[in-house]
CSV table of C-alpha atoms in Angstrom, one decimal:
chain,number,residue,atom,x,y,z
A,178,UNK,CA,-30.1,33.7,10.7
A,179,UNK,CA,-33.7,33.9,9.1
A,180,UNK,CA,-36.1,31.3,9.6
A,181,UNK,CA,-35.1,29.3,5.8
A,182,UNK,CA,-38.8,27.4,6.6
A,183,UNK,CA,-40.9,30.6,6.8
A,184,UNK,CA,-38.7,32.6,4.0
A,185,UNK,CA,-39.7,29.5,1.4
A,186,UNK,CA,-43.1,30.3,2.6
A,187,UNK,CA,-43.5,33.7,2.2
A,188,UNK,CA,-45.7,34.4,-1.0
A,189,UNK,CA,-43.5,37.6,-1.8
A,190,UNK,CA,-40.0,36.2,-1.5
A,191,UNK,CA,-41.1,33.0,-3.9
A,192,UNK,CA,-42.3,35.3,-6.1
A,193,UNK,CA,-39.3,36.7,-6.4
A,194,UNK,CA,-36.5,34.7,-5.2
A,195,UNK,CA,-38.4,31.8,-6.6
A,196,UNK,CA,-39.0,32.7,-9.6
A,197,UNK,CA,-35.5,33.2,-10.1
A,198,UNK,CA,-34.6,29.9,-9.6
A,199,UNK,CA,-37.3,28.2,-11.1
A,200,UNK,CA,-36.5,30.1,-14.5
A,201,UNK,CA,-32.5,29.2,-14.4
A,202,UNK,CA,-32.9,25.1,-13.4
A,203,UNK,CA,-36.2,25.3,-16.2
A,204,UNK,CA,-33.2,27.3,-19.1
A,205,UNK,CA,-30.4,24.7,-19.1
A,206,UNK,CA,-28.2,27.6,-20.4
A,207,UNK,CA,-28.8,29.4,-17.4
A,208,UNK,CA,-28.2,26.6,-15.0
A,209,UNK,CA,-25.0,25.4,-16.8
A,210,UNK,CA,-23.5,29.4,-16.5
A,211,UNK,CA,-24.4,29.7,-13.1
A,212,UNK,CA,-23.5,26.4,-11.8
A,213,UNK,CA,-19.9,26.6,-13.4
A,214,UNK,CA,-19.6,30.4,-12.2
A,215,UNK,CA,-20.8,29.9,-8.8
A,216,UNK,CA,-20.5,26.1,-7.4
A,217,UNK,CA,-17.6,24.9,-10.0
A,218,UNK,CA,-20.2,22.5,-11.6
A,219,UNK,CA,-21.7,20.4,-14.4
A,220,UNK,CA,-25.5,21.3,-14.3
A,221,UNK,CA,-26.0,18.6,-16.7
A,222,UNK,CA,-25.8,15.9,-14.3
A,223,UNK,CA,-28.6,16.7,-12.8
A,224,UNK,CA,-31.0,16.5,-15.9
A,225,UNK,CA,-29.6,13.0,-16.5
A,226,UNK,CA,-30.2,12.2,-13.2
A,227,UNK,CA,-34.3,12.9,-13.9
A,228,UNK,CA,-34.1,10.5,-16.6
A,229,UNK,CA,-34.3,7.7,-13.6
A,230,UNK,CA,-38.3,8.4,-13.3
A,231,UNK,CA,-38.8,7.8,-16.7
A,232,UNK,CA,-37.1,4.1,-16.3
A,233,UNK,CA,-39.5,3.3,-13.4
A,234,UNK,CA,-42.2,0.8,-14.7
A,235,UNK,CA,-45.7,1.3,-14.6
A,236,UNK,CA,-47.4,1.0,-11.2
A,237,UNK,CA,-44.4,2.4,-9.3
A,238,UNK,CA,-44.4,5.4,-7.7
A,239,UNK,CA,-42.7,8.3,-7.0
A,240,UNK,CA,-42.1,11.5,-4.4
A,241,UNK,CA,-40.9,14.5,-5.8
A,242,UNK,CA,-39.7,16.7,-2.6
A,243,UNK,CA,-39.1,19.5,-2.5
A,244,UNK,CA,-40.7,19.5,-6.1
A,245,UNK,CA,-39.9,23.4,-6.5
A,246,UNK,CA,-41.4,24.3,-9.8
A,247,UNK,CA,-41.8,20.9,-11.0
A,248,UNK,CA,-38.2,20.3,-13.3
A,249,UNK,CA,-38.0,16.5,-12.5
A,250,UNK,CA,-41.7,16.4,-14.2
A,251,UNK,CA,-39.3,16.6,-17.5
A,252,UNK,CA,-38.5,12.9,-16.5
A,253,UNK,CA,-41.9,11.3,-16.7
A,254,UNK,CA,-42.2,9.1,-20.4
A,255,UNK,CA,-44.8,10.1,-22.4
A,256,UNK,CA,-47.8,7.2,-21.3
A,257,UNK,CA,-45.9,6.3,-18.3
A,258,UNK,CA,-48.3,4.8,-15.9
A,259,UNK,CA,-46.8,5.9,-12.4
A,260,UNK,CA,-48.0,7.4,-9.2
A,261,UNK,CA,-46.8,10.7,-8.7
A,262,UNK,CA,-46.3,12.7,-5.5
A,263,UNK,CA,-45.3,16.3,-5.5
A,264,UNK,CA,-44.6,18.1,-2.5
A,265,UNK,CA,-43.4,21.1,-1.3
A,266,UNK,CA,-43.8,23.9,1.7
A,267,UNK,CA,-44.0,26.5,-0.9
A,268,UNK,CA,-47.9,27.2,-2.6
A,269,UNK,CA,-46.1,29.2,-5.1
A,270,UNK,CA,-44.1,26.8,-6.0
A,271,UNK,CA,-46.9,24.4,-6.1
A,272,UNK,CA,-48.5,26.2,-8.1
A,273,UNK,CA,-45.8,26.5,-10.9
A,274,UNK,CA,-45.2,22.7,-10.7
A,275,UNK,CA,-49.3,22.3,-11.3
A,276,UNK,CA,-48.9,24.5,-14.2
A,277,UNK,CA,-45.6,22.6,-16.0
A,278,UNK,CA,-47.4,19.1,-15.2
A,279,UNK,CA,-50.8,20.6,-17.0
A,280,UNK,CA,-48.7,21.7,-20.1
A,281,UNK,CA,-47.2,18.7,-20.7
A,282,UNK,CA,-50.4,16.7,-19.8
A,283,UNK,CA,-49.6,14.9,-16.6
A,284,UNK,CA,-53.1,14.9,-15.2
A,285,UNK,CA,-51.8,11.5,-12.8
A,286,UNK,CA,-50.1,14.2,-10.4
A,287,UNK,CA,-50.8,14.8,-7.4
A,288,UNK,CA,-49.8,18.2,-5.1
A,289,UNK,CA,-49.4,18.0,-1.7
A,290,UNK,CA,-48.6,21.1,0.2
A,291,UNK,CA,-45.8,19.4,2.9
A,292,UNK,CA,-42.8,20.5,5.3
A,293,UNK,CA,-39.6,17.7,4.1
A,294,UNK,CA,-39.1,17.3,7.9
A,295,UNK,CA,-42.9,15.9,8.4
A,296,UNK,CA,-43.9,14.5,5.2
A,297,UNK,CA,-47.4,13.4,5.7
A,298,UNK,CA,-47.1,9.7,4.0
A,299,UNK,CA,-47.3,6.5,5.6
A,300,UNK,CA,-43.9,4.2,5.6
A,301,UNK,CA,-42.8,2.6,2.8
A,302,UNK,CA,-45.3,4.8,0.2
A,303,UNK,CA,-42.7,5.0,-2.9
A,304,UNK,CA,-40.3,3.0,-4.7
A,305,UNK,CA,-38.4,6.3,-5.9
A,306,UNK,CA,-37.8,9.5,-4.2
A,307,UNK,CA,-36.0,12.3,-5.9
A,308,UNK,CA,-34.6,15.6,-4.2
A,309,UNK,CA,-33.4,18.3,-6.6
A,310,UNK,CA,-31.5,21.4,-4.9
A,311,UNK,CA,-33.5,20.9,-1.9
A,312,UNK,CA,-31.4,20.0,1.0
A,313,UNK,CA,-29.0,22.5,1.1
A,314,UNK,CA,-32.2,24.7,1.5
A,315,UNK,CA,-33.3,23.4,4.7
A,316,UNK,CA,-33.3,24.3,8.7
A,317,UNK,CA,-32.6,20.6,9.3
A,318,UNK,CA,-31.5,18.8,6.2
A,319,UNK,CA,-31.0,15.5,8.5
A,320,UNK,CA,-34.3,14.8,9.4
A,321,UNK,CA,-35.6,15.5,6.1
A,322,UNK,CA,-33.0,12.6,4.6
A,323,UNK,CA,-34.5,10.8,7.8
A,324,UNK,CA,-38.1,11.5,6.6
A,325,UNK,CA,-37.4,10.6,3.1
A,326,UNK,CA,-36.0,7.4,3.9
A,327,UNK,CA,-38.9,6.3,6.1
A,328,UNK,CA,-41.3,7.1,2.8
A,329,UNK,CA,-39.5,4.7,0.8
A,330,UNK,CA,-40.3,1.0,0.2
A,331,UNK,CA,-37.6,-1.9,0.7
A,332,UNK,CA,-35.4,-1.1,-1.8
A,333,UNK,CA,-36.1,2.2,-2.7
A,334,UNK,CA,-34.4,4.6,-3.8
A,335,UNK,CA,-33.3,8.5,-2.9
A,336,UNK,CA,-31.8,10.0,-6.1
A,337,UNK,CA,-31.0,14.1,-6.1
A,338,UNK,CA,-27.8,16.4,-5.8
A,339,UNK,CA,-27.2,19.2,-3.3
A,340,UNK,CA,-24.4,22.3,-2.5
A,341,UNK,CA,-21.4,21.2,0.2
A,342,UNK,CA,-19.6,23.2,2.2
A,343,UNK,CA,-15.5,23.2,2.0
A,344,UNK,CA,-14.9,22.7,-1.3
A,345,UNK,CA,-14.8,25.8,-3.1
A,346,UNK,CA,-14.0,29.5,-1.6
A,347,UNK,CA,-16.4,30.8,-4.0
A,348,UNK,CA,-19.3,28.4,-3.1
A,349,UNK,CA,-18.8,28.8,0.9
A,350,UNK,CA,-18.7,32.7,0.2
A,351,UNK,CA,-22.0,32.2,-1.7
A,352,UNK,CA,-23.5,30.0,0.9
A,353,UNK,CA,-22.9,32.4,3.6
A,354,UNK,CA,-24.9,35.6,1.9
A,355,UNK,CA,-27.5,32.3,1.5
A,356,UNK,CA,-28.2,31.5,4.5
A,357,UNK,CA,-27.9,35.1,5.7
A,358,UNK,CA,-31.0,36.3,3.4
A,359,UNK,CA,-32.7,33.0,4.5
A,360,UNK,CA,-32.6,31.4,0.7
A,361,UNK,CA,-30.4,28.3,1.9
A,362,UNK,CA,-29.9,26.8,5.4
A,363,UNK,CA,-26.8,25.7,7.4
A,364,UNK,CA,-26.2,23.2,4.1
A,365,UNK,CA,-23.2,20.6,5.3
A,366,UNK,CA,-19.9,19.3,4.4
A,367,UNK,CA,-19.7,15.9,2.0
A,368,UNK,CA,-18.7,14.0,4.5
A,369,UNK,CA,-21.7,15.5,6.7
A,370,UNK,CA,-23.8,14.6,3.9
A,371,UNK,CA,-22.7,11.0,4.2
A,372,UNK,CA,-23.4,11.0,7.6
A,373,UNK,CA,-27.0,11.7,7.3
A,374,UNK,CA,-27.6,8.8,4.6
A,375,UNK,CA,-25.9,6.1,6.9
A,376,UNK,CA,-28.3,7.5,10.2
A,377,UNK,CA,-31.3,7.3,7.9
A,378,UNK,CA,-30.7,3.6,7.3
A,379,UNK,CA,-29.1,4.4,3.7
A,380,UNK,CA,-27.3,2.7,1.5
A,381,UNK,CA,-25.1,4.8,-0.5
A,382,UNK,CA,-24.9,4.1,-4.7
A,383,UNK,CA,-23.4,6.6,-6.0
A,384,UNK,CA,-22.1,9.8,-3.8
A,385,UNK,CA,-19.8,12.3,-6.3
A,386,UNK,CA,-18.9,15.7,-6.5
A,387,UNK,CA,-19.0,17.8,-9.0
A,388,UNK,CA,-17.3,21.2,-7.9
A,389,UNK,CA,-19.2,21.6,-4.5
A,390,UNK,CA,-22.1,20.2,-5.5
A,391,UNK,CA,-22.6,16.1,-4.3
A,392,UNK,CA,-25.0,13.7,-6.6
A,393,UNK,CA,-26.3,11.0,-5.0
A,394,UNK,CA,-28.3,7.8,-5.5
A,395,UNK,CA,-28.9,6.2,-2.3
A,396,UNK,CA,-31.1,3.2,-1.5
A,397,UNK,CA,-33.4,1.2,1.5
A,398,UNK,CA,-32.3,-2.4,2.5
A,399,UNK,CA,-34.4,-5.1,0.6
């Protein structure tokens, strides 16, 4: 299987591949079509899912990881007084985030270049971490749950959505030409998924699937 870490690296896939992606979760239409056609799912929940950022008070602060082309940015209010961290491996995609945050005049954010597996924050950094269609893309999506969970405060919490296995012939058949071209890694099952919030030290909220795609809000003890 390709190495998923250096594919999202490579300056010629992500202009490709992507580009792709960042223009279907940026065209709602596009995300809704392909998420019914492919995974059996209601794009829409993940949009209303961004809306959490934008409930966060002032002074809080948030990691966006992997922030891909910067769709949570969507979330922030308009005057909204937050700290706001986004990260990814990919420089591309960095640099399509940087360009959505200057269009809409979010001048607070800030871009780290960052592996999910070794995110370079201290512990306890954010109040709020959110993780849009990012795990199932990962070599090791249990240490980066791990990671995420050691960034967040008391409290905290781990909001996002990603693709399961075993729930759809069409989406496993998908997710095997995935992780063959090195777009997705080995992904895991719901109850896998589970799994890797209760080793983290997380307390699951909310854990529902919609088609073979699982949304999650997760959070730290107090």
């Amino acid at each position: 299987m390709p190495d998923v870490r250096a594919m999202w690296s490579n300056r010629t896939f992500e202009a490709i591949v992507g580009a792709a992606y960042d223009y279907g979760i940026e065209h709602e239409w596009v995300a809704m079509t392909v998420g019914r056609a492919l995974f059996g799912t209601d794009a829409g929940r993940i949009y209303a899912s961004i809306n959490a950022i934008g409930a966060l008070p002032d002074g809080a602060a948030v990691l966006d990881v992997p922030c891909g082309g910067g769709i949570a940015l969507r979330g922030v209010r308009s005057g909204q007084r937050v700290r706001y961290v986004a990260a990814d491996i990919s420089v591309t995609m960095l640099d399509r985030s940087r360009r959505r945050a200057a269009g809409r005049g979010l001048d607070m954010v800030e871009f780290v270049e960052a592996d999910i597996e070794r995110l370079p924050f201290p512990d306890a950094e954010f109040d709020l971490a959110v993780c849009f269609n990012g795990l199932h893309c990962l070599p090791d999506p249990p240490a980066a749950v791990r990671e995420i969970a050691r960034c967040l405060k008391p409290g905290g919490r781990l909001i996002g959505d990603c693709v399961v296995r075993s729930e759809r012939l069409r989406s496993d058949a998908w997710l095997v030409g995935a992780r063959a071209a090195g777009i997705f890694g080995p992904s895991g099952t719901a109850d896998e998924l589970r799994d890797w919030f209760t080793a983290a030290g997380l307390d699951l909220e909310v854990f529902e699937l919609s088609g073979a795609v699982a949304h999650f809000v997760a959070t730290t003890d107090e």
